[in-house]
Coordinates of C-alpha atoms in Angstrom, one line a residue:
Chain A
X1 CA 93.0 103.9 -170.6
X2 CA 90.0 101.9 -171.7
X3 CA 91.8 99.0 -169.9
X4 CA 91.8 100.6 -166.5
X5 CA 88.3 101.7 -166.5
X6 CA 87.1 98.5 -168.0
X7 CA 88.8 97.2 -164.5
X8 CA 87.1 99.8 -162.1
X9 CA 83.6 99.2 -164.0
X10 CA 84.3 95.4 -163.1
X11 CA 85.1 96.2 -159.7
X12 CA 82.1 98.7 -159.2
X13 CA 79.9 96.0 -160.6
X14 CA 79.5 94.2 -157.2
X15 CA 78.6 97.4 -155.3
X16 CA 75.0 97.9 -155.1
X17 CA 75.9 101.4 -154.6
X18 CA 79.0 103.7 -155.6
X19 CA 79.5 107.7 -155.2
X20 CA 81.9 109.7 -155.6
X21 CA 82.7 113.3 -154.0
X22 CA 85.0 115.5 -154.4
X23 CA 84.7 117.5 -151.1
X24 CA 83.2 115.5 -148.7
X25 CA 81.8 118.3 -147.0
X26 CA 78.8 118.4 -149.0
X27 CA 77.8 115.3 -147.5
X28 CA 78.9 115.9 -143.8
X29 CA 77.5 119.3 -143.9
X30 CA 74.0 118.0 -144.8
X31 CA 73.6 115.0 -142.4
X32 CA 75.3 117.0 -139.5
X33 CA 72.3 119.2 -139.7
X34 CA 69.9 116.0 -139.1
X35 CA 71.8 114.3 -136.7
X36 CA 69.9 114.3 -133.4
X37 CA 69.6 110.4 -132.8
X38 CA 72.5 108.0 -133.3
X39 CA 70.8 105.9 -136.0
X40 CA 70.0 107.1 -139.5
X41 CA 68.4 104.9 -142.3
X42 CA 69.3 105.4 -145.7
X43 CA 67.5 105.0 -149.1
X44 CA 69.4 105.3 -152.2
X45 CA 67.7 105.4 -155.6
X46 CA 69.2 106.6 -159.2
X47 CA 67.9 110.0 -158.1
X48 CA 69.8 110.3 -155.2
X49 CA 69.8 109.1 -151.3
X50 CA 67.9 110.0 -148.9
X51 CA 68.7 109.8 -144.9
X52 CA 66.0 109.9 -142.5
X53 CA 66.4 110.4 -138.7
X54 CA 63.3 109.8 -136.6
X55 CA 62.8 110.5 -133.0
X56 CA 60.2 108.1 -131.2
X57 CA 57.6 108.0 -133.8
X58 CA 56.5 111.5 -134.1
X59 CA 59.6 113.7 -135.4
X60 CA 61.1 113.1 -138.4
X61 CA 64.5 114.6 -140.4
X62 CA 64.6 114.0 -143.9
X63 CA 68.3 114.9 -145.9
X64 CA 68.1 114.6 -149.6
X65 CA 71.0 114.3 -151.5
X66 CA 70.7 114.5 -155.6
X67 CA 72.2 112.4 -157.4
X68 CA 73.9 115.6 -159.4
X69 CA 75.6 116.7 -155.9
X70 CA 78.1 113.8 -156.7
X71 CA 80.8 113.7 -159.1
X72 CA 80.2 109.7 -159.5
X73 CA 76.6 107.9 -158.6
X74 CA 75.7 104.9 -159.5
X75 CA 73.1 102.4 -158.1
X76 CA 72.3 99.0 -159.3
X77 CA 69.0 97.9 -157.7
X78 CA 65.9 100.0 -157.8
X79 CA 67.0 101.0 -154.6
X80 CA 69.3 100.3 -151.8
X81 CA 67.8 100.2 -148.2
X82 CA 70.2 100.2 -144.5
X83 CA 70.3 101.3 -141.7
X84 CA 73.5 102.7 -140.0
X85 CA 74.9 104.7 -137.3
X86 CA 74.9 108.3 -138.0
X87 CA 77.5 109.3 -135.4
X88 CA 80.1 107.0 -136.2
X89 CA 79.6 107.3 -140.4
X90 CA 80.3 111.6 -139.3
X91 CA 83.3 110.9 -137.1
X92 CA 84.6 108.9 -140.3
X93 CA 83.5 111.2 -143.0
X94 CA 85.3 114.1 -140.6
X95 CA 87.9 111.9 -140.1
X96 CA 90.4 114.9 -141.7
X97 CA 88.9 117.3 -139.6
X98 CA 85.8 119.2 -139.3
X99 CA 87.6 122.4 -140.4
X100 CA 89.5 121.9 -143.4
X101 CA 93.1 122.8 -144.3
X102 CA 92.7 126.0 -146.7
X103 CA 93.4 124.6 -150.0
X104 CA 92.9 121.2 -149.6
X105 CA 89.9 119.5 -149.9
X106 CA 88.7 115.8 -148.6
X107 CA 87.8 113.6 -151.9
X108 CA 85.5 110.6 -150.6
X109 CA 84.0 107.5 -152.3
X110 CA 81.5 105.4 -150.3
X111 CA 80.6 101.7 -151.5
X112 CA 78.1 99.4 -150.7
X113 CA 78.0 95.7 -151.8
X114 CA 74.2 94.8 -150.3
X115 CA 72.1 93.6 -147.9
X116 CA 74.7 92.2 -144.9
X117 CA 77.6 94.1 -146.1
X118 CA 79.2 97.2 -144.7
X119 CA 79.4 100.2 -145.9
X120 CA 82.6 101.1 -147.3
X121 CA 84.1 104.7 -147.1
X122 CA 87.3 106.0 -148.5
X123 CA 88.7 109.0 -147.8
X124 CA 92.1 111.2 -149.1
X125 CA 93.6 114.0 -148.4
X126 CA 97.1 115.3 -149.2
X127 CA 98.2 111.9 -149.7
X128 CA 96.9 110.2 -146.7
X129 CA 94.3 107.6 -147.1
X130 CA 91.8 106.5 -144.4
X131 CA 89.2 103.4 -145.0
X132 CA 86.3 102.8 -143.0
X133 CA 84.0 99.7 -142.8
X134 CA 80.9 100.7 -140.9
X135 CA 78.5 97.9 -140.3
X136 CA 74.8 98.2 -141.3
X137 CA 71.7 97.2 -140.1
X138 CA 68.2 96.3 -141.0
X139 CA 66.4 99.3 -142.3
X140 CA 63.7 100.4 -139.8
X141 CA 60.2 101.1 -141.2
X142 CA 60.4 104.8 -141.2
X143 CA 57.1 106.6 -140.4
X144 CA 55.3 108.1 -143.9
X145 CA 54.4 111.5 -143.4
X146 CA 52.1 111.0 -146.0
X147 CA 52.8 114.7 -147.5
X148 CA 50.0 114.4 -150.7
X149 CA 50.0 117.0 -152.6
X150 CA 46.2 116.6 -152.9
X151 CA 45.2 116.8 -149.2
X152 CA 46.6 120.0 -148.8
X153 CA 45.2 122.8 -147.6
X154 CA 47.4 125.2 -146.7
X155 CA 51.5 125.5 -147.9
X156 CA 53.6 127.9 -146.6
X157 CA 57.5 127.8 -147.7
X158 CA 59.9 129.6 -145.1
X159 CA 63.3 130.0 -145.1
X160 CA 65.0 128.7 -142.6
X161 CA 67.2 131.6 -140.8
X162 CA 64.3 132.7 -139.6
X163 CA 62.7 129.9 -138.5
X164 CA 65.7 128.8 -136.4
X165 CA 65.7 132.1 -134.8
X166 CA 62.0 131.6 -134.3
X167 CA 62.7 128.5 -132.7
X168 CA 65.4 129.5 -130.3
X169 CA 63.7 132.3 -128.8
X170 CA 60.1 129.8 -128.1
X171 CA 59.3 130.1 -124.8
X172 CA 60.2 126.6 -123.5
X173 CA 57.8 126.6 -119.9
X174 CA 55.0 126.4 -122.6
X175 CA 53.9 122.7 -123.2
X176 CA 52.5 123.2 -126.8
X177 CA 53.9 125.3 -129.9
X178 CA 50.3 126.3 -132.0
X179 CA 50.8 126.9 -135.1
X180 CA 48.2 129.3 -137.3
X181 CA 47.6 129.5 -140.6
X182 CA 45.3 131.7 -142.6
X183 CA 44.6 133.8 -145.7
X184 CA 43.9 136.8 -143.3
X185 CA 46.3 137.9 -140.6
X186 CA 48.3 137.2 -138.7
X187 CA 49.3 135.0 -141.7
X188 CA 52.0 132.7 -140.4
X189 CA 52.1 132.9 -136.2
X190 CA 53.4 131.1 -133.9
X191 CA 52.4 131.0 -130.3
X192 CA 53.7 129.9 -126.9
X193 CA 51.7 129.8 -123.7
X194 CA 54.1 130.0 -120.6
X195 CA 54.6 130.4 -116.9
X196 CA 54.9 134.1 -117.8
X197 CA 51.7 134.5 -120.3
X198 CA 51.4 133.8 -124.4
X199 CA 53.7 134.7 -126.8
X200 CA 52.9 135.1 -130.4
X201 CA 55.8 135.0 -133.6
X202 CA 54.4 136.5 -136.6
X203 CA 55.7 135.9 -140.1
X204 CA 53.5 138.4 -142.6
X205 CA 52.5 136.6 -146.1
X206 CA 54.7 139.0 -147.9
X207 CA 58.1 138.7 -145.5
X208 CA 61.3 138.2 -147.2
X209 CA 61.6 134.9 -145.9
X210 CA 58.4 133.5 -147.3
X211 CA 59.5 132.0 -150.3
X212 CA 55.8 130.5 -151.5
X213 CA 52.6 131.2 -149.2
X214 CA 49.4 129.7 -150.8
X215 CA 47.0 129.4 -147.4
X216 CA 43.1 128.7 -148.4
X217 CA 41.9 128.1 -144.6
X218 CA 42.6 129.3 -141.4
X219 CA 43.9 126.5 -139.7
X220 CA 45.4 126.0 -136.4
X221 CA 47.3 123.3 -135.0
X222 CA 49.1 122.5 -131.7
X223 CA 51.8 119.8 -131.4
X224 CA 54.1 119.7 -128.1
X225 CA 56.8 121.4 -127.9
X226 CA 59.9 120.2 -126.2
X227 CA 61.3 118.1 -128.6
X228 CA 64.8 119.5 -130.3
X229 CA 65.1 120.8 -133.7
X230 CA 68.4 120.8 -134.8
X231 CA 68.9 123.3 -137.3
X232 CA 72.4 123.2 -139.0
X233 CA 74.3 126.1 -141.0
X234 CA 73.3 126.9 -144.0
X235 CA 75.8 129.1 -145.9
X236 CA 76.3 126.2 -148.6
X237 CA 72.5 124.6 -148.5
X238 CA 69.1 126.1 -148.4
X239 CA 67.0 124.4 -146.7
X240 CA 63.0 124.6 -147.3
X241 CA 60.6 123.6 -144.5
X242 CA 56.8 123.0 -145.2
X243 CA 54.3 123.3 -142.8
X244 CA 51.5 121.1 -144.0
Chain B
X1 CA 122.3 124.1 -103.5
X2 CA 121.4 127.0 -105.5
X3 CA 119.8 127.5 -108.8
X4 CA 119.0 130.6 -110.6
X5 CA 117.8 131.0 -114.5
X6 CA 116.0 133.6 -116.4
X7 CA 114.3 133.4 -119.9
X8 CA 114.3 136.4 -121.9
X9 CA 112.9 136.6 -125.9
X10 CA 109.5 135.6 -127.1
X11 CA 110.0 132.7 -129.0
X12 CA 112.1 131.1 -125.7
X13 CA 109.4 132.3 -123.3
X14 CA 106.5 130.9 -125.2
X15 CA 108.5 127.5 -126.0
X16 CA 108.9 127.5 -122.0
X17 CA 105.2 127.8 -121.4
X18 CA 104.1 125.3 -123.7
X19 CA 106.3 122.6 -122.0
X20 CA 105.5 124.1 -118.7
X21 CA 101.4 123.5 -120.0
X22 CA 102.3 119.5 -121.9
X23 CA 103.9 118.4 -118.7
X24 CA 101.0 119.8 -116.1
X25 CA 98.5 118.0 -118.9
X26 CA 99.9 114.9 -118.7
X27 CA 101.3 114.6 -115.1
X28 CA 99.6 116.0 -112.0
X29 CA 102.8 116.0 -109.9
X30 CA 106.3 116.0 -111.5
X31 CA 109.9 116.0 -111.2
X32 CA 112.0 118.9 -112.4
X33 CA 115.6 117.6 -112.4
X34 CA 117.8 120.8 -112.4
X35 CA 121.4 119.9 -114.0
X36 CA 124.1 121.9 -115.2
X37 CA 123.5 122.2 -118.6
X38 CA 119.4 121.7 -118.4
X39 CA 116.2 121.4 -117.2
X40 CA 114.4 118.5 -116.9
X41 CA 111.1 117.2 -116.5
X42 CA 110.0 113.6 -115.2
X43 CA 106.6 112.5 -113.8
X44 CA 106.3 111.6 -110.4
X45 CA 106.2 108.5 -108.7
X46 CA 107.6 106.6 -111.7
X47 CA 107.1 102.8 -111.7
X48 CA 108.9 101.4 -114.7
X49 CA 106.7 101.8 -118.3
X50 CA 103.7 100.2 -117.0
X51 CA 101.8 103.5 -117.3
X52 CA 102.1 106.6 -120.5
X53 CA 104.5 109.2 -119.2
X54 CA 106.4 112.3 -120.6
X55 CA 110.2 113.6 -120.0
X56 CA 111.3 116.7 -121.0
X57 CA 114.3 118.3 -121.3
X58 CA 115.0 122.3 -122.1
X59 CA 118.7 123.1 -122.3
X60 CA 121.0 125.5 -120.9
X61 CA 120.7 127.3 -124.3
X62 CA 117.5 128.5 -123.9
X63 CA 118.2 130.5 -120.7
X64 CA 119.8 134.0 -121.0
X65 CA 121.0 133.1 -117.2
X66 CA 121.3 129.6 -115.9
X67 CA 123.4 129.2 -112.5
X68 CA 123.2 126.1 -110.7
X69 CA 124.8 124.2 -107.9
X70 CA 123.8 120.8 -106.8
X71 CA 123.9 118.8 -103.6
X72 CA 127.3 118.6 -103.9
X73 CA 130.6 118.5 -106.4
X74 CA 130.0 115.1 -107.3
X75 CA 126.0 115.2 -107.3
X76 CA 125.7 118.1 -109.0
X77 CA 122.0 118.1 -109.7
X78 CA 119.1 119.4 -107.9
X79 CA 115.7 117.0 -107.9
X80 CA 112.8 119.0 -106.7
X81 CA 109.1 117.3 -106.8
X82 CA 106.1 119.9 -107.2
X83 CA 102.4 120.4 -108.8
X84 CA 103.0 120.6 -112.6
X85 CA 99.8 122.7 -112.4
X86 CA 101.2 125.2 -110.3
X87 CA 104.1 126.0 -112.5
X88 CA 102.3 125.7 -115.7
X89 CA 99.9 128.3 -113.8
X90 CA 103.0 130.4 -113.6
X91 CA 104.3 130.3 -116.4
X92 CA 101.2 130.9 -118.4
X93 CA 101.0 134.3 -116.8
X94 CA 104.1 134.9 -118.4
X95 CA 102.7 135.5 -121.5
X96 CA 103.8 138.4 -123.6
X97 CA 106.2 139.0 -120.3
X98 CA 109.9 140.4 -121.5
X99 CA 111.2 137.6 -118.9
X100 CA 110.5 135.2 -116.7
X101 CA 113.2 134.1 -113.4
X102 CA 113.0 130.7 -112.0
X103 CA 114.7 131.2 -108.4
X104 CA 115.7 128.2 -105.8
X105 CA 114.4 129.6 -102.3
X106 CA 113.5 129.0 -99.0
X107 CA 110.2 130.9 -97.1
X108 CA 109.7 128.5 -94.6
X109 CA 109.9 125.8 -97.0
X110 CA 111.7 125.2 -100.0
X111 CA 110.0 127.0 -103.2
X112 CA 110.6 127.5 -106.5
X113 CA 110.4 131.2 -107.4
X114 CA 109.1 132.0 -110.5
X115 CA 109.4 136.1 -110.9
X116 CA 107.8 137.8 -114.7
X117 CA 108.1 140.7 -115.6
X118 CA 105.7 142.6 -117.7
X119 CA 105.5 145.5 -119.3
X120 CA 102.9 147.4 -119.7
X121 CA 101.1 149.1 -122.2
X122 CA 101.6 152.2 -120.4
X123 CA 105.3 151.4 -120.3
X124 CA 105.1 151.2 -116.3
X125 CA 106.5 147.3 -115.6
X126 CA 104.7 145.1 -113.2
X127 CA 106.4 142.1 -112.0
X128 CA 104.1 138.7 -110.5
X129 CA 105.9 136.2 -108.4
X130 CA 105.0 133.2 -107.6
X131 CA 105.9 130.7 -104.9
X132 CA 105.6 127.3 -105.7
X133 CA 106.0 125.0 -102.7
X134 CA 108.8 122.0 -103.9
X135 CA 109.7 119.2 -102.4
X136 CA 113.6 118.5 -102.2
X137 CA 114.2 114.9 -103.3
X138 CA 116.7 112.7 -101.6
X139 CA 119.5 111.3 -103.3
X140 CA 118.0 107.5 -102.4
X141 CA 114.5 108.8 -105.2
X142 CA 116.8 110.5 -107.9
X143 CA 117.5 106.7 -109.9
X144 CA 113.5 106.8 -110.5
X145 CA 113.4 110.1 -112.7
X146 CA 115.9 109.6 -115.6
X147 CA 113.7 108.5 -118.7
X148 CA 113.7 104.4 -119.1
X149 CA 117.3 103.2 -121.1
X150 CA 116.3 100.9 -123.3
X151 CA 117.3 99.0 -126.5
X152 CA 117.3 100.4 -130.2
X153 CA 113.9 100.5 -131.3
X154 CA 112.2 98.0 -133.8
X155 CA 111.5 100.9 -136.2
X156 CA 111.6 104.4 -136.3
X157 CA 109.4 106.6 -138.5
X158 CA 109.3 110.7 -139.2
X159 CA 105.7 111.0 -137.8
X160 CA 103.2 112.6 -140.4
X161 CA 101.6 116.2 -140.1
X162 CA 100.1 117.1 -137.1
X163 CA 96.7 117.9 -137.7
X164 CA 96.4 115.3 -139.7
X165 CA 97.6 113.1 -137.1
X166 CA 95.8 114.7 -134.6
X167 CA 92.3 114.7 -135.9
X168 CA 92.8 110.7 -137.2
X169 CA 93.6 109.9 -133.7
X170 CA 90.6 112.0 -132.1
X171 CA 88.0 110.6 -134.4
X172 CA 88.9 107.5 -133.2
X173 CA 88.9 108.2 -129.9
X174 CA 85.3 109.4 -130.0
X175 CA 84.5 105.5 -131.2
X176 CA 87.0 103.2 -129.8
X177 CA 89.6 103.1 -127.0
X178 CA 92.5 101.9 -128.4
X179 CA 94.4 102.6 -131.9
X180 CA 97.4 100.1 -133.1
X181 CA 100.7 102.0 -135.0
X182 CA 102.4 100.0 -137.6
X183 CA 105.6 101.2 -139.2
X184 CA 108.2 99.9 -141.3
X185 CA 111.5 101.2 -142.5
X186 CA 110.3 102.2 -145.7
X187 CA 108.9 105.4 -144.5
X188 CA 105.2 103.4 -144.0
X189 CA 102.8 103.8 -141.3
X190 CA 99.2 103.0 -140.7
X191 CA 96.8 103.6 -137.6
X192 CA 94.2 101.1 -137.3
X193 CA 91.1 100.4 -134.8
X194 CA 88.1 98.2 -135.4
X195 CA 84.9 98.0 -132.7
X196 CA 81.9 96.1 -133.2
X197 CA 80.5 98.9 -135.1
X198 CA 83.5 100.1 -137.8
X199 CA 86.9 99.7 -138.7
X200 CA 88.7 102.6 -139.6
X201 CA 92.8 102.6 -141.1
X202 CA 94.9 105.1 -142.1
X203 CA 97.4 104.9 -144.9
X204 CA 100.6 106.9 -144.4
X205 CA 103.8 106.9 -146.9
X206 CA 106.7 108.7 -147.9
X207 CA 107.1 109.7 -144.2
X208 CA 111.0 109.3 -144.2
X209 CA 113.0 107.0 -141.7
X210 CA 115.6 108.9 -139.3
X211 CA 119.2 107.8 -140.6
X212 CA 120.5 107.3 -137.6
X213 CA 118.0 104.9 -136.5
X214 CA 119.7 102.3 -134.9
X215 CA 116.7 100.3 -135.3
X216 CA 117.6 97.1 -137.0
X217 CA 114.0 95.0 -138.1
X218 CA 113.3 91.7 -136.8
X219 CA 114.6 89.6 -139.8
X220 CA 116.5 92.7 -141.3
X221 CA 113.7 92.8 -144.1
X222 CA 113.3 97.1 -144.3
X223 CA 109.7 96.2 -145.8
X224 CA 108.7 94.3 -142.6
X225 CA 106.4 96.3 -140.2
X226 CA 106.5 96.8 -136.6
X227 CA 103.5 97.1 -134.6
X228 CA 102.5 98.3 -130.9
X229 CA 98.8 98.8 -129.8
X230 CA 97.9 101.6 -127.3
X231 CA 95.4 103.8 -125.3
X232 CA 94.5 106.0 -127.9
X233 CA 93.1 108.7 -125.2
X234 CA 96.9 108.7 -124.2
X235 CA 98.1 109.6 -127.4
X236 CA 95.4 112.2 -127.7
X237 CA 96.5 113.6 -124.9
X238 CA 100.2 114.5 -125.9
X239 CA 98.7 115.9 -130.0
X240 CA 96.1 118.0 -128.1
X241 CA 97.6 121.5 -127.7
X242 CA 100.6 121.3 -129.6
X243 CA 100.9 124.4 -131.2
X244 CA 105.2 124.2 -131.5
X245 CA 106.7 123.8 -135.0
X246 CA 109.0 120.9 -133.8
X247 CA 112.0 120.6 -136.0
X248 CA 112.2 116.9 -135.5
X249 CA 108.8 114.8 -135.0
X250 CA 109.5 111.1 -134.8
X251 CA 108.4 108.0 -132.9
X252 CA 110.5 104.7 -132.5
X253 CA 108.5 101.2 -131.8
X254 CA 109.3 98.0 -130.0
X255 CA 107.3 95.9 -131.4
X256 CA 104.2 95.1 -129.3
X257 CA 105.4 96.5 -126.1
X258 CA 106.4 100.5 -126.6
X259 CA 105.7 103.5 -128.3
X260 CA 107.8 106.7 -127.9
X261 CA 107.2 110.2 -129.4
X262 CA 110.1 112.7 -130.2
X263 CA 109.5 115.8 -130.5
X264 CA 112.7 118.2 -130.5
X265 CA 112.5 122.4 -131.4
X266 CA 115.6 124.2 -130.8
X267 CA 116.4 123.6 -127.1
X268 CA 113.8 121.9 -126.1
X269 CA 112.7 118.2 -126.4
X270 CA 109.8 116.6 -125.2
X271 CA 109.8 112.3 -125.3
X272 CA 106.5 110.4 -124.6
X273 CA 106.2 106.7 -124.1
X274 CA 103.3 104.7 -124.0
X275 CA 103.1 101.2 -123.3
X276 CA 100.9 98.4 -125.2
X277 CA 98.2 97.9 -124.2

């Protein structure tokens, strides 16, 4: 029907961006898992989009979505910039339900037209079609990390099961989490100092969780502790933390 | 005045507890009207539909024993006034019970006895009784408790499935207060609600239109929709913890003032109004 798709390429041609899933749960999943402020900004690019959550300037949550994850993805500019808020775009993308109907899945296509314009999400399932207009805002400068590849001294790759386990059982009276680093043991280790005395986590350099361990220098490093990690599920997704 | 009923049979007992449990959610003191051929339920202190409220009505049919008298030949109904969460309390431990007795008494003070019986694993049967303290209404209240008479509806829709329904309704209570119901007669519906923030609306179709609905649209166009605006917390309240398989689902609308839900399965029907907002 060259007809019809000339019409949806004419339509599509205002949108800045256009994608296209067929379970929207690939999306919700992912951004549920980096959802610990109310405000996310988002940067789309022919590669893919990226949605950053930042927590007063010194924790950051990065989701990347490829560009291959969607079954339609098409962005017009270089790249698409706006901030939104994250807990209303996941009450609409779970608009269905958070646990799905078994043999039915959600289908979503979000569309934006630009700087000032909302973002546009349809949804459908079994018939029944729900449209939300979220309104966007100004993109916040997001901090830069600055993760060089050429500054780098020591990269360890974790999975994160473990590391969310670690994480949960920190001992929370302890105002710093210090993180080591070496060629020589203990490797990987990290230690709590609370009410009750110091506790060290160990991860040895050849643990089945280590998925790449290249460590040059012992390094430690302290950073304080009582800010919340949300780690989500991750049957569908790995994720990969670095520890730079 | 007497009443006495039992409920025997699974599927009766565990239809009575779930109205037993809506009614308690949604009223904190009701009105259990006891007739001759049924049971019903009214909320309390009843001011004309300025406020949400639920009636429900569970027929003789769905008692293996229902005896009644009433305050006399000619009254011959029963209005007693008690804690909903008292009897939805009893009746929840009722569960899995091979019957349940709903008794008229006096200890003192009128009650309602509620008496189930269980069995138990070991085949020994234990019985638990209740004694819920009532309140025997005067004939001068009992006007207040029949569910409002009013005229046909503006339009009156098959409602879609229910956790569908349910989980449109709940997202949008997590960002806005109020949802707005359209319908028309051509088996359309939509829910809508916009903030500051986002605007989200659901397309229903092919939902069906009751036959008998005596709902004739404004200026008789079937494609012309009717539309009533309400607390959406209030609707969320009557989808939340519906677990029955109603055999009819429906809700009528007057436009801009009134929304009623219809749920009917077997002997049992549950009706909830709420008003615009």
């Amino acid at each position: 029907m060259p007809l019809l798709t000339q019409q949806i390429q004419d339509e599509d041609d205002q949108y800045s961006l256009v994608a296209s899933l067929d379970n929207v749960r690939n999306l919700s999943t992912i951004l549920k898992a980096i959802h610990f402020r109310e405000h996310a900004t988002c940067f789309a690019t022919k590669n893919g989009i990226k949605v950053t959550v930042e927590n007063a300037k010194c924790v950051q949550a990065n989701a990347f979505i490829q560009a291959g994850i969607f079954q339609e993805f098409k962005v017009q500019e270089e790249s698409v910039t706006f901030r939104i808020n994250l807990t209303v775009l996941l009450d609409c993308l779970s608009i269905f339900g958070s646990s799905p109907m078994p043999g039915t899945l959600t289908a979503l296509r979000m569309c934006y037209q630009g700087y000032g314009y909302p973002l546009m999400l349809f949804l459908e399932e079994g018939g029944v079609v729900t449209v939300c207009k979220i309104n966007t805002q100004e993109p916040e400068e997001t901090l830069d990390f600055d993760f060089c590849s050429t500054n780098v001294i020591n990269k360890i790759i974790l999975q994160s099961e473990g590391l969310r386990e670690a994480f949960s059982e920190l001992d929370m009276t302890s105002e710093v989490l210090q993180i080591t680093m070496s060629p020589d043991k203990p490797y990987f280790r990290l230690s709590t100092f609370g009410n009750a005395g110091s506790s060290h986590l160990d991860y040895p350099k050849d643990s089945d969780l280590m998925e790449a361990f290249h460590c040059n220098q012992t390094q430690v490093n302290r950073s304080v502790l009582n800010i919340e990690f949300p780690i989500g599920d991750k049957e569908e997704v790995k994720y990969q933390i670095s520890v730079k | 005045m007497k009443f006495r009923a039992k409920i025997t049979g699974k599927g009766c007992l565990e239809l009575f507890i779930h109205v037993s449990c809506t009614v308690a959610r949604l009223a904190k003191v009701c009105v259990l009207r006891v007739r001759p051929d049924s049971l019903c339920f009214s909320p309390a202190g009843f001011h004309g539909l300025r406020e949400a409220g639920l009636w429900c009505e569970v027929r003789r049919g769905a008692f293996q024993q229902f005896r009644m008298e009433g305050v006399s030949e000619d009254l011959d109904e029963i209005h007693l006034e008690l804690t909903a969460e008292h009897l939805s309390r009893a009746a929840r431990s009722a569960a899995g019970a091979s019957s349940l007795k709903l008794q008229l008494t006096h200890r003192r003070r009128p009650c309602l006895t509620v008496a189930v019986e269980l069995a138990s694993s070991l085949g020994r049967a234990r019985s638990v009784v209740h004694e819920l303290p009532v309140q025997v209404l005067p004939r001068g209240a009992w006007r207040a408790c029949l569910p409002p008479s009013l005229r046909a509806a503006d339009a009156s829709i098959y409602l879609p499935r229910w956790r569908t329904l349910r989980s449109i309704v709940e997202r949008m209570a997590n960002v806005g207060d109020h949802v707005l119901v359209e319908a028309n007669l051509r088996g359309r519906m939509t829910l809508s609600m916009e903030t500051e923030v986002v605007s989200i609306k659901s397309y229903f179709k092919n939902l069906g239109n009751p036959p008998e609905s005596a709902g004739a649209p404004p200026n008789g166009d079937l494609e012309s929709v009717v539309q009533v605006r309400v607390d959406n917390r209030k609707l969320l309240q009557f989808l939340e913890g519906q677990q029955i398989n109603p055999t009819v689902a429906l809700c009528n609308i007057w436009d801009n003032s009134l929304l009623q839900l219809v749920l009917v399965q077997e002997d049992v029907s549950l009706q909830y109004f709420i008003p615009a907002l």
